[in-house]
Amino acid sequence: MDDIFKDYLADEIEEVKGKIKRIEIRKKEYKALKEKLEEHFNFEIVDYIIYDILDYETYHHTCLMINLAIINNRISIENGEILKAGLKILFKIKDRDDRFNRGVYINTFDFDSWYEKYSTKELIDLSKYLSKSDISLIKKLDIKIKNKIYTEQEFEVLNMDLLSYYIAEDMEEEEKKESKPLPKEVSRDEYNKLLEKINKISEKYKF
């Protein structure tokens, strides 16, 4: 990672690292809060409602966002009312202008210990999940493959490199243009099967 910053001044490096740290913390807190709330309520909760709680919005504002989700058919009327009442109890809301305190419901995220595990703990032996032809296919996509046990960070980089070629039928034409074209020797079917295997690895390790 240090090679990325080789052309930056020391203060610029610290600023960039600080921004990366804040982004990673937000991603992990979002995931933790969304999973915990959806497990509790047993239905999907719209992203902007999760972000309201993370951003310490008022209970009243979040209820307005729940109403918006109902209008847009993102949540049923019944589940919307359940969510309003449930959030009030879970976060100990007493007044409509009370702000959400995520610390009441989720522990504050320890970034440093998480990042050490994320970037150094070797977890995934790709040879257990990918065939030689899969590895060959990755190389044909001009993606470097390491002969080692992958950390979560290394696996995430591999996954993102693969997704740069992704195209779905329901994507807008402009979105499709942003995707890299597959090499002539790689078919879309081969690519999709490989991506499915990578997704199964992500699911297994709950990334």
mmCIF file of C-alpha atoms in Angstrom:
data_model
loop_
_atom_site.group_PDB
_atom_site.id
_atom_site.type_symbol
_atom_site.label_atom_id
_atom_site.label_comp_id
_atom_site.label_asym_id
_atom_site.label_seq_id
_atom_site.Cartn_x
_atom_site.Cartn_y
_atom_site.Cartn_z
ATOM 1 C CA MET A 1 0.000 0.000 0.000
ATOM 2 C CA ASP A 2 2.899 2.367 0.719
ATOM 3 C CA ASP A 3 3.836 2.347 -3.000
ATOM 4 C CA ILE A 4 0.556 4.136 -3.739
ATOM 5 C CA PHE A 5 1.728 7.146 -1.711
ATOM 6 C CA LYS A 6 5.323 7.372 -2.955
ATOM 7 C CA ASP A 7 4.749 10.644 -4.880
ATOM 8 C CA TYR A 8 2.883 12.391 -2.045
ATOM 9 C CA LEU A 9 4.192 14.697 0.692
ATOM 10 C CA ALA A 10 4.022 13.450 4.279
ATOM 11 C CA ASP A 11 1.060 15.643 5.255
ATOM 12 C CA GLU A 12 -0.801 14.663 2.079
ATOM 13 C CA ILE A 13 -0.220 10.978 2.859
ATOM 14 C CA GLU A 14 -1.698 11.365 6.343
ATOM 15 C CA GLU A 15 -4.712 13.227 4.939
ATOM 16 C CA VAL A 16 -5.389 10.511 2.344
ATOM 17 C CA LYS A 17 -4.924 7.725 4.896
ATOM 18 C CA GLY A 18 -7.329 9.536 7.210
ATOM 19 C CA LYS A 19 -9.974 9.697 4.482
ATOM 20 C CA ILE A 20 -9.519 6.000 3.671
ATOM 21 C CA LYS A 21 -9.869 5.162 7.353
ATOM 22 C CA ARG A 22 -13.114 7.156 7.666
ATOM 23 C CA ILE A 23 -14.556 5.484 4.556
ATOM 24 C CA GLU A 24 -13.699 2.002 5.825
ATOM 25 C CA ILE A 25 -15.173 2.735 9.254
ATOM 26 C CA ARG A 26 -18.407 3.972 7.669
ATOM 27 C CA LYS A 27 -18.639 0.917 5.394
ATOM 28 C CA LYS A 28 -18.193 -1.490 8.304
ATOM 29 C CA GLU A 29 -20.593 0.380 10.617
ATOM 30 C CA TYR A 30 -23.190 0.517 7.834
ATOM 31 C CA LYS A 31 -22.902 -3.218 7.211
ATOM 32 C CA ALA A 32 -23.062 -4.046 10.936
ATOM 33 C CA LEU A 33 -26.093 -1.822 11.554
ATOM 34 C CA LYS A 34 -28.000 -2.975 8.459
ATOM 35 C CA GLU A 35 -27.435 -6.671 9.208
ATOM 36 C CA LYS A 36 -28.391 -6.292 12.862
ATOM 37 C CA LEU A 37 -31.565 -4.293 12.185
ATOM 38 C CA GLU A 38 -32.719 -6.527 9.324
ATOM 39 C CA GLU A 39 -32.174 -9.593 11.480
ATOM 40 C CA HIS A 40 -34.200 -7.975 14.259
ATOM 41 C CA PHE A 41 -37.131 -6.812 12.082
ATOM 42 C CA ASN A 42 -36.929 -9.689 9.582
ATOM 43 C CA PHE A 43 -37.379 -7.478 6.507
ATOM 44 C CA GLU A 44 -35.144 -5.381 4.242
ATOM 45 C CA ILE A 45 -34.470 -1.803 5.308
ATOM 46 C CA VAL A 46 -33.787 0.888 2.707
ATOM 47 C CA ASP A 47 -30.203 2.182 2.643
ATOM 48 C CA TYR A 48 -31.040 5.839 3.280
ATOM 49 C CA ILE A 49 -32.813 4.911 6.527
ATOM 50 C CA ILE A 50 -29.656 3.129 7.714
ATOM 51 C CA TYR A 51 -27.579 6.192 6.793
ATOM 52 C CA ASP A 52 -29.974 8.457 8.726
ATOM 53 C CA ILE A 53 -29.206 6.494 11.882
ATOM 54 C CA LEU A 54 -25.452 6.488 11.204
ATOM 55 C CA ASP A 55 -25.541 10.249 10.627
ATOM 56 C CA TYR A 56 -27.363 10.954 13.922
ATOM 57 C CA GLU A 57 -30.508 12.256 12.196
ATOM 58 C CA THR A 58 -33.607 13.071 14.263
ATOM 59 C CA TYR A 59 -36.295 10.464 14.806
ATOM 60 C CA HIS A 60 -38.790 12.751 13.034
ATOM 61 C CA HIS A 61 -36.595 13.029 9.922
ATOM 62 C CA THR A 62 -36.095 9.262 9.799
ATOM 63 C CA CYS A 63 -39.859 8.699 10.067
ATOM 64 C CA LEU A 64 -40.264 10.998 7.047
ATOM 65 C CA MET A 65 -37.738 8.854 5.177
ATOM 66 C CA ILE A 66 -39.693 5.732 6.147
ATOM 67 C CA ASN A 67 -42.834 7.399 4.742
ATOM 68 C CA LEU A 68 -40.913 8.124 1.540
ATOM 69 C CA ALA A 69 -39.902 4.461 1.308
ATOM 70 C CA ILE A 70 -43.582 3.488 1.706
ATOM 71 C CA ILE A 71 -44.658 5.896 -1.064
ATOM 72 C CA ASN A 72 -41.957 4.488 -3.351
ATOM 73 C CA ASN A 73 -42.994 0.902 -2.567
ATOM 74 C CA ARG A 74 -39.630 0.198 -0.967
ATOM 75 C CA ILE A 75 -41.339 -0.979 2.225
ATOM 76 C CA SER A 76 -44.919 -1.944 3.052
ATOM 77 C CA ILE A 77 -47.171 0.292 5.180
ATOM 78 C CA GLU A 78 -47.297 -2.387 7.873
ATOM 79 C CA ASN A 79 -43.514 -2.845 7.993
ATOM 80 C CA GLY A 80 -43.038 0.930 7.946
ATOM 81 C CA GLU A 81 -45.128 1.293 11.105
ATOM 82 C CA ILE A 82 -43.325 -1.653 12.726
ATOM 83 C CA LEU A 83 -39.972 -0.019 11.893
ATOM 84 C CA LYS A 84 -40.977 3.370 13.354
ATOM 85 C CA ALA A 85 -42.151 1.818 16.598
ATOM 86 C CA GLY A 86 -39.234 -0.587 16.809
ATOM 87 C CA LEU A 87 -36.545 2.051 16.211
ATOM 88 C CA LYS A 88 -38.084 4.202 18.931
ATOM 89 C CA ILE A 89 -37.685 1.356 21.426
ATOM 90 C CA LEU A 90 -34.262 0.111 20.275
ATOM 91 C CA PHE A 91 -32.646 3.555 20.319
ATOM 92 C CA LYS A 92 -34.515 4.781 23.432
ATOM 93 C CA ILE A 93 -36.158 7.673 21.582
ATOM 94 C CA LYS A 94 -38.395 9.804 23.833
ATOM 95 C CA ASP A 95 -39.135 12.794 21.621
ATOM 96 C CA ARG A 96 -39.563 13.241 17.840
ATOM 97 C CA ASP A 97 -36.582 15.627 17.787
ATOM 98 C CA ASP A 98 -34.255 13.206 19.579
ATOM 99 C CA ARG A 99 -31.276 12.255 17.461
ATOM 100 C CA PHE A 100 -30.258 8.659 16.906
ATOM 101 C CA ASN A 101 -27.273 7.501 18.918
ATOM 102 C CA ARG A 102 -25.915 4.473 17.065
ATOM 103 C CA GLY A 103 -23.751 3.660 20.096
ATOM 104 C CA VAL A 104 -26.924 2.657 21.932
ATOM 105 C CA TYR A 105 -27.438 -0.218 19.517
ATOM 106 C CA ILE A 106 -24.070 -1.031 17.949
ATOM 107 C CA ASN A 107 -20.628 -0.912 19.488
ATOM 108 C CA THR A 108 -18.279 1.745 18.158
ATOM 109 C CA PHE A 109 -16.109 0.250 15.458
ATOM 110 C CA ASP A 110 -12.480 -0.557 16.346
ATOM 111 C CA PHE A 111 -10.892 0.248 12.990
ATOM 112 C CA ASP A 112 -7.279 -0.455 13.908
ATOM 113 C CA SER A 113 -7.834 -4.042 15.083
ATOM 114 C CA TRP A 114 -10.182 -4.697 12.142
ATOM 115 C CA TYR A 115 -7.708 -3.312 9.594
ATOM 116 C CA GLU A 116 -4.857 -5.380 10.977
ATOM 117 C CA LYS A 117 -6.962 -8.522 10.512
ATOM 118 C CA TYR A 118 -8.296 -7.303 7.127
ATOM 119 C CA SER A 119 -4.857 -6.622 5.666
ATOM 120 C CA THR A 120 -2.634 -9.247 7.315
ATOM 121 C CA LYS A 121 -4.627 -12.352 8.296
ATOM 122 C CA GLU A 122 -4.316 -14.968 5.548
ATOM 123 C CA LEU A 123 -7.675 -16.714 5.127
ATOM 124 C CA ILE A 124 -8.416 -17.860 1.595
ATOM 125 C CA ASP A 125 -6.615 -20.566 -0.319
ATOM 126 C CA LEU A 126 -7.916 -19.930 -3.838
ATOM 127 C CA SER A 127 -6.692 -23.332 -5.018
ATOM 128 C CA LYS A 128 -9.438 -24.926 -2.898
ATOM 129 C CA TYR A 129 -12.156 -23.079 -4.785
ATOM 130 C CA LEU A 130 -10.772 -22.323 -8.232
ATOM 131 C CA SER A 131 -9.608 -24.781 -10.895
ATOM 132 C CA LYS A 132 -6.500 -24.377 -13.023
ATOM 133 C CA SER A 133 -8.714 -23.179 -15.875
ATOM 134 C CA ASP A 134 -10.214 -20.552 -13.534
ATOM 135 C CA ILE A 135 -6.738 -19.319 -12.641
ATOM 136 C CA SER A 136 -5.828 -19.261 -16.324
ATOM 137 C CA LEU A 137 -8.968 -17.260 -17.065
ATOM 138 C CA ILE A 138 -8.049 -14.671 -14.437
ATOM 139 C CA LYS A 139 -4.639 -14.276 -16.062
ATOM 140 C CA LYS A 140 -6.286 -13.844 -19.483
ATOM 141 C CA LEU A 141 -8.200 -10.920 -17.970
ATOM 142 C CA ASP A 142 -4.823 -9.340 -17.202
ATOM 143 C CA ILE A 143 -5.368 -9.694 -13.464
ATOM 144 C CA LYS A 144 -2.401 -10.654 -11.326
ATOM 145 C CA ILE A 145 -2.914 -13.782 -9.239
ATOM 146 C CA LYS A 146 -0.717 -14.436 -6.205
ATOM 147 C CA ASN A 147 0.646 -17.834 -5.219
ATOM 148 C CA LYS A 148 -0.280 -17.444 -1.551
ATOM 149 C CA ILE A 149 -3.117 -17.574 0.951
ATOM 150 C CA TYR A 150 -5.149 -14.413 0.382
ATOM 151 C CA THR A 151 -6.064 -11.860 3.025
ATOM 152 C CA GLU A 152 -9.536 -10.311 2.919
ATOM 153 C CA GLN A 153 -8.006 -7.157 1.444
ATOM 154 C CA GLU A 154 -6.211 -9.058 -1.330
ATOM 155 C CA PHE A 155 -9.364 -11.013 -2.121
ATOM 156 C CA GLU A 156 -11.395 -7.787 -2.268
ATOM 157 C CA VAL A 157 -8.923 -6.292 -4.755
ATOM 158 C CA LEU A 158 -9.179 -9.430 -6.905
ATOM 159 C CA ASN A 159 -12.977 -9.261 -6.763
ATOM 160 C CA MET A 160 -13.028 -5.582 -7.763
ATOM 161 C CA ASP A 161 -10.672 -6.273 -10.677
ATOM 162 C CA LEU A 162 -13.022 -9.000 -11.893
ATOM 163 C CA LEU A 163 -16.102 -6.798 -11.475
ATOM 164 C CA SER A 164 -14.590 -4.182 -13.776
ATOM 165 C CA TYR A 165 -15.631 -6.516 -16.645
ATOM 166 C CA TYR A 166 -19.157 -7.077 -15.324
ATOM 167 C CA ILE A 167 -22.220 -6.419 -17.502
ATOM 168 C CA ALA A 168 -25.836 -7.160 -16.546
ATOM 169 C CA GLU A 169 -28.834 -7.215 -18.861
ATOM 170 C CA ASP A 170 -30.641 -4.503 -16.883
ATOM 171 C CA MET A 171 -27.680 -2.089 -16.925
ATOM 172 C CA GLU A 172 -28.056 1.224 -18.754
ATOM 173 C CA GLU A 173 -26.021 1.628 -21.930
ATOM 174 C CA GLU A 174 -23.818 4.258 -20.267
ATOM 175 C CA GLU A 175 -23.079 1.847 -17.428
ATOM 176 C CA LYS A 176 -22.183 -0.889 -19.899
ATOM 177 C CA LYS A 177 -19.726 1.449 -21.605
ATOM 178 C CA GLU A 178 -17.889 1.875 -18.293
ATOM 179 C CA SER A 179 -17.230 -1.877 -18.093
ATOM 180 C CA LYS A 180 -14.045 -3.234 -19.628
ATOM 181 C CA PRO A 181 -14.538 -5.373 -22.754
ATOM 182 C CA LEU A 182 -13.641 -9.022 -22.290
ATOM 183 C CA PRO A 183 -10.589 -10.291 -24.220
ATOM 184 C CA LYS A 184 -11.512 -12.217 -27.383
ATOM 185 C CA GLU A 185 -10.367 -15.507 -25.847
ATOM 186 C CA VAL A 186 -12.735 -15.115 -22.862
ATOM 187 C CA SER A 187 -16.471 -15.717 -23.332
ATOM 188 C CA ARG A 188 -19.137 -13.982 -21.277
ATOM 189 C CA ASP A 189 -20.358 -17.381 -20.068
ATOM 190 C CA GLU A 190 -16.875 -18.338 -18.801
ATOM 191 C CA TYR A 191 -16.556 -14.993 -17.053
ATOM 192 C CA ASN A 192 -19.971 -15.267 -15.380
ATOM 193 C CA LYS A 193 -19.192 -18.770 -14.069
ATOM 194 C CA LEU A 194 -15.901 -17.533 -12.634
ATOM 195 C CA LEU A 195 -17.612 -14.548 -11.005
ATOM 196 C CA GLU A 196 -20.194 -16.887 -9.481
ATOM 197 C CA LYS A 197 -17.400 -18.898 -7.847
ATOM 198 C CA ILE A 198 -15.848 -15.708 -6.456
ATOM 199 C CA ASN A 199 -19.240 -14.634 -5.082
ATOM 200 C CA LYS A 200 -19.610 -17.987 -3.324
ATOM 201 C CA ILE A 201 -16.224 -17.464 -1.649
ATOM 202 C CA SER A 202 -17.411 -14.028 -0.457
ATOM 203 C CA GLU A 203 -20.580 -15.597 0.936
ATOM 204 C CA LYS A 204 -18.648 -18.375 2.676
ATOM 205 C CA TYR A 205 -16.377 -15.897 4.481
ATOM 206 C CA LYS A 206 -19.184 -13.318 4.925
ATOM 207 C CA PHE A 207 -17.250 -10.499 3.253
#
